[in-house]
XYZ file of C-alpha atoms in Angstrom:
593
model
C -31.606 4.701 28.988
C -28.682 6.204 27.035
C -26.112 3.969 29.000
C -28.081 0.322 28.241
C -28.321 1.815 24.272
C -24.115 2.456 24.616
C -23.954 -1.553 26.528
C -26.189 -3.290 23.009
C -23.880 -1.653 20.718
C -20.355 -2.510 22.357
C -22.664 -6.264 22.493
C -23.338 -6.109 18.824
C -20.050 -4.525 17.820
C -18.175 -7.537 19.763
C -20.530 -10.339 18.123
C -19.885 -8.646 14.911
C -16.013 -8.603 15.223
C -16.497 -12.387 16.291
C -18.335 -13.262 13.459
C -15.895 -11.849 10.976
C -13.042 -13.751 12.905
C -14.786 -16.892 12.256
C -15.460 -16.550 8.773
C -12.947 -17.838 6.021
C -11.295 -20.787 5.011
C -8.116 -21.883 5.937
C -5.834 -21.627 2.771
C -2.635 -23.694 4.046
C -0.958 -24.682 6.982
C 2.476 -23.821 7.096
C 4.987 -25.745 9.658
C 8.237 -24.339 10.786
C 10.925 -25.400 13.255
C 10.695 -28.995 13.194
C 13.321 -31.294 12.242
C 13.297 -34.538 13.621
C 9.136 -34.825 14.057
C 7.635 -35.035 10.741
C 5.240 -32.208 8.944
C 3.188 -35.073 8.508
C 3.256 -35.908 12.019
C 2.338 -32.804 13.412
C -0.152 -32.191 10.891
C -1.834 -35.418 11.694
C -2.293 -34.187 15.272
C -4.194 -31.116 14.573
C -7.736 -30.613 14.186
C -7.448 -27.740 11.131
C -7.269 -28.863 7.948
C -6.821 -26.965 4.724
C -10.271 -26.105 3.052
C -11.698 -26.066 6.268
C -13.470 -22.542 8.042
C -11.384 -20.920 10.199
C -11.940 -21.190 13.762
C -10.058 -20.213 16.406
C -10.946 -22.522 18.806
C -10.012 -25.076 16.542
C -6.472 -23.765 16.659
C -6.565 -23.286 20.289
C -7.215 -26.829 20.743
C -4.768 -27.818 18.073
C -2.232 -25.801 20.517
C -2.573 -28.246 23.225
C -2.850 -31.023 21.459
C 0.561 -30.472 19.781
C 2.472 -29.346 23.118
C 0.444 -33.067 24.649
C 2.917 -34.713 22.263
C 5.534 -34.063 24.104
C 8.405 -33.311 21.695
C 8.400 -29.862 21.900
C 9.756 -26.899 24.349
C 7.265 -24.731 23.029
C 4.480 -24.800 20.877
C 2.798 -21.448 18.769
C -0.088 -21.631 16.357
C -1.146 -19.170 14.987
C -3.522 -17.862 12.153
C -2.654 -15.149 9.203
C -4.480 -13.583 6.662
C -4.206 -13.991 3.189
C -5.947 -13.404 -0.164
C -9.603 -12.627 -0.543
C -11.148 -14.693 2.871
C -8.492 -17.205 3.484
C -6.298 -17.402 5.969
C -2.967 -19.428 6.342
C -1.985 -21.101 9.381
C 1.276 -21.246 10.372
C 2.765 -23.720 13.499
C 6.017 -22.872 14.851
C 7.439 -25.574 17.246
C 10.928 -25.591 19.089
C 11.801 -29.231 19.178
C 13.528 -31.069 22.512
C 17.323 -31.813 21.707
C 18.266 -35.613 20.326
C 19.062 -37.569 23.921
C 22.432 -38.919 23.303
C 22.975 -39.955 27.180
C 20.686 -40.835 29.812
C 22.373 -39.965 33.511
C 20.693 -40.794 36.315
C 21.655 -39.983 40.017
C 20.526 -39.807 43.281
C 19.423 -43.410 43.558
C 20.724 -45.719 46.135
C 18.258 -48.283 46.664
C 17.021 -49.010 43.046
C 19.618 -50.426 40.768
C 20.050 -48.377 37.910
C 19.780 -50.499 35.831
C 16.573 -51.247 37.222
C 15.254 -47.656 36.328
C 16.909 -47.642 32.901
C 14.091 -50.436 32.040
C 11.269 -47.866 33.442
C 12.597 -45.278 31.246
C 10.355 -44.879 27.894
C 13.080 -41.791 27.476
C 16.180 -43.768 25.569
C 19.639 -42.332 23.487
C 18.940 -41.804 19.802
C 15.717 -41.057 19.955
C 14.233 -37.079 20.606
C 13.530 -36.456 23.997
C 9.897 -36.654 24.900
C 8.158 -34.818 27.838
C 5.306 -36.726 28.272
C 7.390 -40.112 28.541
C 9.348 -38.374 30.879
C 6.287 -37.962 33.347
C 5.165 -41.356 32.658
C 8.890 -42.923 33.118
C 8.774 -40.601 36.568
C 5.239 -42.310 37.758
C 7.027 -45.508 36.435
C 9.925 -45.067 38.705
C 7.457 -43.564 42.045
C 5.456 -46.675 41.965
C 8.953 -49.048 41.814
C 10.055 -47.051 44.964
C 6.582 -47.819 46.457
C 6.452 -51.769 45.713
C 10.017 -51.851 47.495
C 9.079 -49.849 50.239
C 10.467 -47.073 49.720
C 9.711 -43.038 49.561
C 11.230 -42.228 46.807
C 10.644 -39.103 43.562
C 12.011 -37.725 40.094
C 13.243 -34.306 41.349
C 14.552 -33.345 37.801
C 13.471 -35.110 34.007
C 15.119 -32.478 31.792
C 17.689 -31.937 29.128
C 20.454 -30.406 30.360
C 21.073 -26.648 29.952
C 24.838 -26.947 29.343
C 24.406 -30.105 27.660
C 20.853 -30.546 25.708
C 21.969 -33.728 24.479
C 22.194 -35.192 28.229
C 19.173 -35.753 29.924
C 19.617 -35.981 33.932
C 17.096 -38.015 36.094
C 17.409 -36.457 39.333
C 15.957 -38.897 41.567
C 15.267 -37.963 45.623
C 14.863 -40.681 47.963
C 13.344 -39.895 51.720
C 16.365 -40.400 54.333
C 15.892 -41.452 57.758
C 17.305 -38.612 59.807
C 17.442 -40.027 63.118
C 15.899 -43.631 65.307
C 15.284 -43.971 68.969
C 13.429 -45.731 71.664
C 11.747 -44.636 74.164
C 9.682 -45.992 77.093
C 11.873 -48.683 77.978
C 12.975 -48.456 81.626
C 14.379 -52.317 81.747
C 15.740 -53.268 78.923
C 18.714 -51.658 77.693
C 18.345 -48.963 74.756
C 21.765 -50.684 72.804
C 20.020 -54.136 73.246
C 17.027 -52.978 71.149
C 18.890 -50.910 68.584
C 20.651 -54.506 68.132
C 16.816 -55.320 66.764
C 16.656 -52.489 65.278
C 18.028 -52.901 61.214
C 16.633 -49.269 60.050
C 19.673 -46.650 60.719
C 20.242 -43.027 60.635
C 21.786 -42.380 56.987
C 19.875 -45.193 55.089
C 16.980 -44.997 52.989
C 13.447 -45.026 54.826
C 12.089 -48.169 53.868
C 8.411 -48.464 55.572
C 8.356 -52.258 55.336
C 11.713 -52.874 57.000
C 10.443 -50.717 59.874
C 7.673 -52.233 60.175
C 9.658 -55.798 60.354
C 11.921 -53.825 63.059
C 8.725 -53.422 65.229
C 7.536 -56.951 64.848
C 11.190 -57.807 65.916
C 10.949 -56.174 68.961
C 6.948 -57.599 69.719
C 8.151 -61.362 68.812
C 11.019 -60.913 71.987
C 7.788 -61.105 73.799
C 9.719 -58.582 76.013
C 6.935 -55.463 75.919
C 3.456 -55.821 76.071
C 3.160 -53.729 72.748
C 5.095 -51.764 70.558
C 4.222 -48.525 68.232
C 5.388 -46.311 66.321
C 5.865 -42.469 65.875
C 7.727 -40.714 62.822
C 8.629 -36.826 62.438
C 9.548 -35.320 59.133
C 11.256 -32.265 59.643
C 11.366 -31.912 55.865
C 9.780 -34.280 52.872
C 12.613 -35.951 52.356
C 13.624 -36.690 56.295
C 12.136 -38.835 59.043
C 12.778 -39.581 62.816
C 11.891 -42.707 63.487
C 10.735 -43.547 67.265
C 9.845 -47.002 68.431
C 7.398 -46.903 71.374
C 7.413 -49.614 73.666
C 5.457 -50.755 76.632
C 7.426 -53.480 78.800
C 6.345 -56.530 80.444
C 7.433 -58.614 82.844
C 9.744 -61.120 82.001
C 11.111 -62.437 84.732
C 9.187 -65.394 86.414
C 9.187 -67.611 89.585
C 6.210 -70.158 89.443
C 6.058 -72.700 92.103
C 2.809 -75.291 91.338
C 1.370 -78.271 89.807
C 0.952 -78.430 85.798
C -0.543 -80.752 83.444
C 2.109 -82.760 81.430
C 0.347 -84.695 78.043
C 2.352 -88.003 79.371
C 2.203 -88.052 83.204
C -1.014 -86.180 83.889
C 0.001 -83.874 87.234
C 3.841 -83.230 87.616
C 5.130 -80.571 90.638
C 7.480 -77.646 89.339
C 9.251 -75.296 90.556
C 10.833 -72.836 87.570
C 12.765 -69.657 87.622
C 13.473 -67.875 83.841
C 13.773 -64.940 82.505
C 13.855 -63.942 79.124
C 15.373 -60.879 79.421
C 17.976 -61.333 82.109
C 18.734 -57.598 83.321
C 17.411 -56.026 80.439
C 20.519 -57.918 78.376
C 17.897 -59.967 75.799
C 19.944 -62.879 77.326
C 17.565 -65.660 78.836
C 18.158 -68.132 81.523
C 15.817 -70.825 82.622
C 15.825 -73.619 85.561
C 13.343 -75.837 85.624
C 12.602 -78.894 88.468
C 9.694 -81.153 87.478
C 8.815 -84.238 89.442
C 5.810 -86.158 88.245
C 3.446 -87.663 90.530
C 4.662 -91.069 88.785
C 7.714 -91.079 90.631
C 10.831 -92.282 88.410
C 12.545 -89.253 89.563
C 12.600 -85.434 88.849
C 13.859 -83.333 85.713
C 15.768 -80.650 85.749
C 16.606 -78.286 83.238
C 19.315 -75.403 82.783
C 18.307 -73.331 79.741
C 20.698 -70.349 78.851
C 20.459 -68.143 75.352
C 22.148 -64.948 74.050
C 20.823 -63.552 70.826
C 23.652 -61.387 70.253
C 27.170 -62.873 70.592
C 28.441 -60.742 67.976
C 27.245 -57.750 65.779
C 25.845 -59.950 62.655
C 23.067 -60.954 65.600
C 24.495 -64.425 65.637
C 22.267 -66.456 68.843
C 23.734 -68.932 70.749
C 21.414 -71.614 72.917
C 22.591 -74.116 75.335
C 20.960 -76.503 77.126
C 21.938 -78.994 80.154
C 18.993 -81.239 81.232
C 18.561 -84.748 83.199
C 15.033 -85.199 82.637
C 12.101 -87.864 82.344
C 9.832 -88.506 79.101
C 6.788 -90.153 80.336
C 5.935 -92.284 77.043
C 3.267 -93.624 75.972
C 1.528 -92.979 79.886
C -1.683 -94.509 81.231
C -1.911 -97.089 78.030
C 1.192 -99.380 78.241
C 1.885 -99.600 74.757
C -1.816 -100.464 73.987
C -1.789 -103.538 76.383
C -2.953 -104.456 79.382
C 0.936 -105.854 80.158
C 3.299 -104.324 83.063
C 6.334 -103.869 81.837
C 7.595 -101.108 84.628
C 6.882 -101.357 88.362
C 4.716 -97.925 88.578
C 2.727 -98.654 85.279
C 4.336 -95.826 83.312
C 7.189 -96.231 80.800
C 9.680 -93.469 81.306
C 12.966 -93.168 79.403
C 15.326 -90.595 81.434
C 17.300 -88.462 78.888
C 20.587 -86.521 80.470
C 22.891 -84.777 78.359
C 22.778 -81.179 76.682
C 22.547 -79.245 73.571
C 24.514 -75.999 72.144
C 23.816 -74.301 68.732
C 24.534 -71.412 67.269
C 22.445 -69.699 64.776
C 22.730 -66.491 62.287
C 20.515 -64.422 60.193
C 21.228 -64.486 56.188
C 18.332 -61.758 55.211
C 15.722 -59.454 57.183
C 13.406 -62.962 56.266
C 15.808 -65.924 56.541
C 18.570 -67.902 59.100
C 21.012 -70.845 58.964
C 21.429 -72.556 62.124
C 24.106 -75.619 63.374
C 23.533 -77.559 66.871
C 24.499 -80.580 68.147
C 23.203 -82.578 71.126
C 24.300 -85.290 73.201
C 22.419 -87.733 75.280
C 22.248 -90.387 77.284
C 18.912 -92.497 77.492
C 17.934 -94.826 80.171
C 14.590 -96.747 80.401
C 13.789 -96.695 83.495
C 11.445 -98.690 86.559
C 11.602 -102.205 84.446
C 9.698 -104.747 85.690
C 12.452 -107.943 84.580
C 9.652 -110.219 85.380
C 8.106 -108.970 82.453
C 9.679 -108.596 78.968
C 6.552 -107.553 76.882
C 4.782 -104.359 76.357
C 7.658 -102.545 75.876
C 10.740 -101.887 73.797
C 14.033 -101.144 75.499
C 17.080 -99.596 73.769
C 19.452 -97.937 76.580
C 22.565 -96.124 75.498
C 23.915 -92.942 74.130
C 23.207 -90.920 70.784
C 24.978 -88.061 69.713
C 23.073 -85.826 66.725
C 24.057 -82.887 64.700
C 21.462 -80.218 62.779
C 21.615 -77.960 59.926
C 19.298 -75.777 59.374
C 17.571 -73.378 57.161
C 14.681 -71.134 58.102
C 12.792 -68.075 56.771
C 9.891 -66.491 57.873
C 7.562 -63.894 56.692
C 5.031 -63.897 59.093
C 3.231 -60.678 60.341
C 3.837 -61.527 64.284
C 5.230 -64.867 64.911
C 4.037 -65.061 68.123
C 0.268 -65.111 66.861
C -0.068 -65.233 63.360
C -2.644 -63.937 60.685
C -0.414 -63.941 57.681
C 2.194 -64.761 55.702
C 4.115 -68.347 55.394
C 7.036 -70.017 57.842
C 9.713 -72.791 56.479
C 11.918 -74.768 57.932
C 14.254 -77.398 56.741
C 16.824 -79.676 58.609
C 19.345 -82.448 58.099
C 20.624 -84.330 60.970
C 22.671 -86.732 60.920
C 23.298 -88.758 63.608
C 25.293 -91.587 65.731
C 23.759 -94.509 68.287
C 25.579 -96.503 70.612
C 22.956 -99.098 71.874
C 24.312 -101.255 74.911
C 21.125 -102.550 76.221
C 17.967 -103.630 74.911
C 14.932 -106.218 75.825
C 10.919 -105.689 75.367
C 8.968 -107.097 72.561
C 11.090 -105.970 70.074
C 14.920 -106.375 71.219
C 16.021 -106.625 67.328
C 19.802 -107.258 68.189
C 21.238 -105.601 65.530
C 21.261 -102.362 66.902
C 23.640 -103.017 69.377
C 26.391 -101.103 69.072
C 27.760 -97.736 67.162
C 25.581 -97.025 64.144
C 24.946 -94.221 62.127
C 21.699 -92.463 60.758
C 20.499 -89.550 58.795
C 16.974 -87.356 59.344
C 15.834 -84.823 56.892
C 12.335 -82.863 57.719
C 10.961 -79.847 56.534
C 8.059 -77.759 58.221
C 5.851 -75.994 56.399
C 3.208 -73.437 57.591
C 0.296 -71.324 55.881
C -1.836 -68.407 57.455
C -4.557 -66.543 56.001
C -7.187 -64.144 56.839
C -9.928 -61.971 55.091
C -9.402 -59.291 57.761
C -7.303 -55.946 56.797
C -3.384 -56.374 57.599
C -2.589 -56.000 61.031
C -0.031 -53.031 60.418
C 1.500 -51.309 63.561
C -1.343 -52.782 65.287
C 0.501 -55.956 66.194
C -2.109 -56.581 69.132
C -4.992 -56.669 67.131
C -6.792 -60.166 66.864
C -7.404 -61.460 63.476
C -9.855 -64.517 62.669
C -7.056 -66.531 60.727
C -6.868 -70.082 58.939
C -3.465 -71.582 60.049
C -1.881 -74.858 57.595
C 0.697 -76.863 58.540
C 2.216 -79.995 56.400
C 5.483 -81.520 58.234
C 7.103 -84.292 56.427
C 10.167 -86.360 57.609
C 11.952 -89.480 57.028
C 15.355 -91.506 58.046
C 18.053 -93.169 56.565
C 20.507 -95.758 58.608
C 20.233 -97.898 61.773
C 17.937 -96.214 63.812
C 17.501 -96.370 67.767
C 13.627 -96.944 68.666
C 13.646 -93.114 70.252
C 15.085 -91.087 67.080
C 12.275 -92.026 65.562
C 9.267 -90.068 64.319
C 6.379 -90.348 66.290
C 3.033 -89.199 65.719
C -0.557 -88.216 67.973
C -1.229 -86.412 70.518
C -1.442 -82.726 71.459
C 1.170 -81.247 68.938
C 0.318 -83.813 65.599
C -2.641 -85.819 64.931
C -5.241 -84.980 68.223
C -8.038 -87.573 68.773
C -5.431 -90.257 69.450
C -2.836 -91.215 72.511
C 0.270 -89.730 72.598
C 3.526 -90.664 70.340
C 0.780 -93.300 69.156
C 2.098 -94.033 65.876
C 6.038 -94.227 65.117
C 8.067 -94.831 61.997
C 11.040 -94.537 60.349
C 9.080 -91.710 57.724
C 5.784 -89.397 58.800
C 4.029 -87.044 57.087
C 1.577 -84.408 59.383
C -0.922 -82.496 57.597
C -3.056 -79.759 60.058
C -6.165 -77.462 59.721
C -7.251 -74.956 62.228
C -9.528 -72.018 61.716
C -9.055 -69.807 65.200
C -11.849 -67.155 66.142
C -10.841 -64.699 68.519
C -12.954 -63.948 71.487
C -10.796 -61.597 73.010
C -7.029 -60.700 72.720
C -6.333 -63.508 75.239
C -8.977 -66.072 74.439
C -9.840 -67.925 71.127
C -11.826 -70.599 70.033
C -9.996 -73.097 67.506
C -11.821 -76.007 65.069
C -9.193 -78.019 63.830
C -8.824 -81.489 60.983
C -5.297 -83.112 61.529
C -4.417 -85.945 59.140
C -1.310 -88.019 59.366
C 1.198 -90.200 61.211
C 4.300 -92.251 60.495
C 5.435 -95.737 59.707
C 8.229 -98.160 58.409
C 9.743 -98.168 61.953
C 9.602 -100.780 65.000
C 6.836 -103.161 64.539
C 3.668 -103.412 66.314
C 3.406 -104.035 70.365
C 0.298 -105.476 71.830
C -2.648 -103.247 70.178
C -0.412 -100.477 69.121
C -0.404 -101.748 65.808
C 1.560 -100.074 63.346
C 2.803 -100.089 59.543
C 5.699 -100.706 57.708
C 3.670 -98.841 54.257
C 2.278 -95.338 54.650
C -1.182 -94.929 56.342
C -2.197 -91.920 57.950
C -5.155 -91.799 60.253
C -7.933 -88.499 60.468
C -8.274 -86.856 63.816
C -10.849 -83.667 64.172
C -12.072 -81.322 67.073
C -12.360 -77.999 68.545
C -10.574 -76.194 71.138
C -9.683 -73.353 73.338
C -6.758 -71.002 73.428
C -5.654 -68.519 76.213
C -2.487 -66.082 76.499
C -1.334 -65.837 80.021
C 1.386 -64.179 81.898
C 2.962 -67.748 81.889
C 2.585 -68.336 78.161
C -0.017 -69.560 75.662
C -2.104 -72.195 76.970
C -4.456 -75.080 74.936
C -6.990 -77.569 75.922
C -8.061 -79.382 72.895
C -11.108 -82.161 72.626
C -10.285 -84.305 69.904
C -11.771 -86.919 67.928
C -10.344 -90.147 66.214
C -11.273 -91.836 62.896
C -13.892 -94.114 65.307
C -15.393 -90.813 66.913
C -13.420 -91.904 70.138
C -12.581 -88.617 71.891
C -9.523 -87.573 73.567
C -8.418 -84.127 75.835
C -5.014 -82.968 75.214
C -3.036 -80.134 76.900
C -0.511 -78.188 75.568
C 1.512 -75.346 77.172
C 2.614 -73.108 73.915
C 0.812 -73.185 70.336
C 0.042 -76.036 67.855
C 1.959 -74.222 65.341
């Protein structure tokens, strides 16, 4: 009993104390210390006001509020009492120093001057803590959009020099990079892929690129990633890889868009001994006859160390044109019913990266074309141009597509000039046109454009992972000069406008326009709805029922289709539809686009 009556008194003496402390009014507020942040200023921030009652909560919270300003080291308020019950209140601040430099350090990978626009913090004026945590969050966030792992480490005044203020800034390092599960191909050839390097800045999106790199060889049958930080600001980067085979001997009969059935024997491999160097032969002979193609195919994707690729090609090889329809005629202008031109010559170019994103290329090719199996007894159905053409490329590429070998996002470009030379020593056919006998000269200029989109989350490290996509492509070329019949532009079939024969429409200009939404099944197996609208014109005139159009006129061709990924490649068998609902199959080893 005696011990609660001692607990109510200590209660009441403690309520009583309280009380008294919160009685009175606050006489004046006194402010001391400042010199470059006005009385007023300060005085506007606080919640106590002359005449008021003193509270002490009141200046508790006036406390804070003054050190949230952020112009002072150190903040004290404080209350004192004075005549009768009135109390005066007196704020003594410690101002930050006048910034009369701004030095900042420790950045490699974001300009300065870059940060300098970030920083609220600028010479003249008093330095300010709480722009100093926003310019930090300012600066984290730039690192971020880049990339980048990067921090403020320091945002202070100096101690030997108040008047300097030093942003310290601390950017995560890669420590170390390797490969590992990669018993064929050669550790130096994929560090050649490889752009992220001990020393540099970790930048998560150019690692990311360096993984797609290595997918896109088409090398490994996936690629992932593992990183190590053996401290905040260090990571060991480790690509994981999973190899495929790559080296291939197929003996068998394919499907060719022109010549229906062809035998062929090929032996490639796109990563000759583990080198990233691919060689190729291929023997085709269609069940046509008009002789067999062959093919030498050799490429080397790092001649030098700025990953400069060099292709070459050697082929004597037939183009079944315009097979099975003559021209659009019931005529028979070869002896076997098929129109072949036979194209021998070769190709070499050389192209070099200008970014992680973009390339320049050169080539040049050389050929000699032959029409061949003419029937001389008759001249129509056909048009005949035999002699040689020599063409040169320049290129310009870039690519930001997530995985190029199946893509869900991100945009391709490509744009080419190629000028050219003809030397025409033969013609006949139902359009001979004379004047193209002889040397002539010509320019092309085309430019591919392609679109993909999907609702899906990014793909990430998960390059694997199927994504329903919407793919666009436009392609738009034309030609300047004297122009051989076979440098043209030609347009339908499996690869343009589907729902129509192939190389049905030709032209000296063409414009392509395609649509496909693909819906994945599996990983190896989608289904594909496309709308293709185009063709070309202004060319070689008409022959038979292949009529054709010296304006632009583009024709609509629609379907749905099937896609597979096989050990051999991508495979598609397309049913498509022409502007009259006529349908049409089309094969194509490889993807539309």
């Amino acid at each position: 009993m005696t011990a609660r009556i001692g607990t109510i008194t200590l209660f009441l003496l403690w309520a009583v104390a309280a009380l008294a402390q919160g009685t009175g009014v606050i006489r004046k507020i006194d402010v001391q210390g400042n010199k470059e942040v006005s009385t007023q200023a300060i005085l506007a921030a606080m919640r106590t006001k002359p005449g008021q009652a003193y509270l002490q909560a009141n200046l508790d919270a006036d406390q804070k509020a003054l050190e949230d300003l952020g112009y002072f080291q150190s903040v004290d308020v404080r209350a004192k009492a004075a005549e009768g019950d009135t109390w005066d209140v007196i704020v003594q601040v410690l101002e930050w120093p006048v910034v009369k430099e701004l030095r900042i350090i420790g950045n490699t990978v974001v300009p300065t001057a870059e940060l300098q626009k970030l920083i609220s913090v600028q010479p003249g004026k008093i330095f300010n803590l709480r722009d100093a945590v926003a310019s930090s969050k300012r600066i984290e966030e730039a690192y971020s959009k880049k990339g980048f792992f990067g921090g403020v480490e320091e945002f202070a005044p100096l101690r030997e020099s108040p008047n300097t203020v030093n942003v310290s800034i601390r950017e995560m390092m890669i420590n170390s990079v390797s490969v590992q599960g990669n018993a064929h191909t050669k550790t130096k050839v994929l560090k050649k892929l490889i752009k992220s390097r001990a020393g540099q800045a970790y930048n998560r999106n150019r690692w990311e690129l360096d993984l797609r790199r290595i997918y896109g060889t088409q090398w490994f049958e996936n690629v992932k990633s593992s990183e190590d930080q053996p401290d905040p600001f260090k990571v060991n980067l480790v690509a994981d890889v999973k190899e495929t085979r790559t080296g291939q001997f197929n003996v068998g009969v394919q499907i060719d868009p022109r010549s229906s059935f062809a035998g062929v024997v090929k032996l490639s491999d796109s990563n000759f001994r583990g080198t990233g160097q691919a060689v190729g032969i291929d023997i085709l002979q269609g069940t046509k006859g008009s002789g067999a193609s062959l093919t030498l195919d050799y490429a080397n994707p790092f001649i030098d160390n700025h990953s400069t690729t060099l292709t070459t090609s050697v082929y004597s090889r037939v183009l079944y044109r315009f097979a099975g329809n003559i021209f659009g005629g019931n005529s028979t202008p070869t002896n076997n019913n098929f129109y072949t031109e036979r194209r021998t010559g070769g190709a070499i170019g050389l192209s070099r990266p200008v970014n992680d994103y973009s390339a320049v290329g050169i080539s040049t090719r050389f050929e000699q074309i032959i029409t061949s199996n003419l029937n001389t007894t008759n001249q129509a159905g056909f048009i005949q141009q035999d002699g040689t053409v020599m063409v040169g490329t320049l290129g310009y590429t870039t690519n930001h597509r997530d995985v190029d070998i199946d893509p869900s996002r991100g945009h391709w470009f490509r744009v080419q000039l190629e000028p050219g030379f003809s030397d025409i020593n033969r013609i006949g056919g139902s359009a001979p046109d004379p004047s193209i006998l002889g040397g002539h000269g010509f320019v092309k200029l085309n430019a591919d454009f392609r679109k993909y989109f999907t609702r899906q989350p990014p793909r990430g490290r998960e390059l694997d992972a199927p994504r329903r996509v919407v793919a666009f492509r436009a392609y738009a070329g034309m030609i300047r000069g004297k122009t051989p019949f076979f440098e043209q532009f030609f347009a339908g079939g499996s690869d343009t406008v589907r729902g129509y024969q192939e190389d049905r429409f030709w032209g000296n200009n063409t414009l392509l326009l395609n649509l496909e939404y693909r819906h994945p099944i599996q990983k190896a197996f989608s289904v594909i709805a496309f709308v293709d609208y185009g063709g070309a014109w202004g060319g070689y005139g008409s022959v038979n029922t292949f009529t054709q159009s010296s304006r632009i006129k583009l024709h609509l061709g629609y379907g749905v289709g099937l896609s597979f990924r096989t050990p051999l490649g991508p495979l598609r068998f397309d049913l498509g539809f022409d502007e009259n609902g006529k349908s049409r199959t089309h094969f194509l080893i490889g993807t539309s686009f």
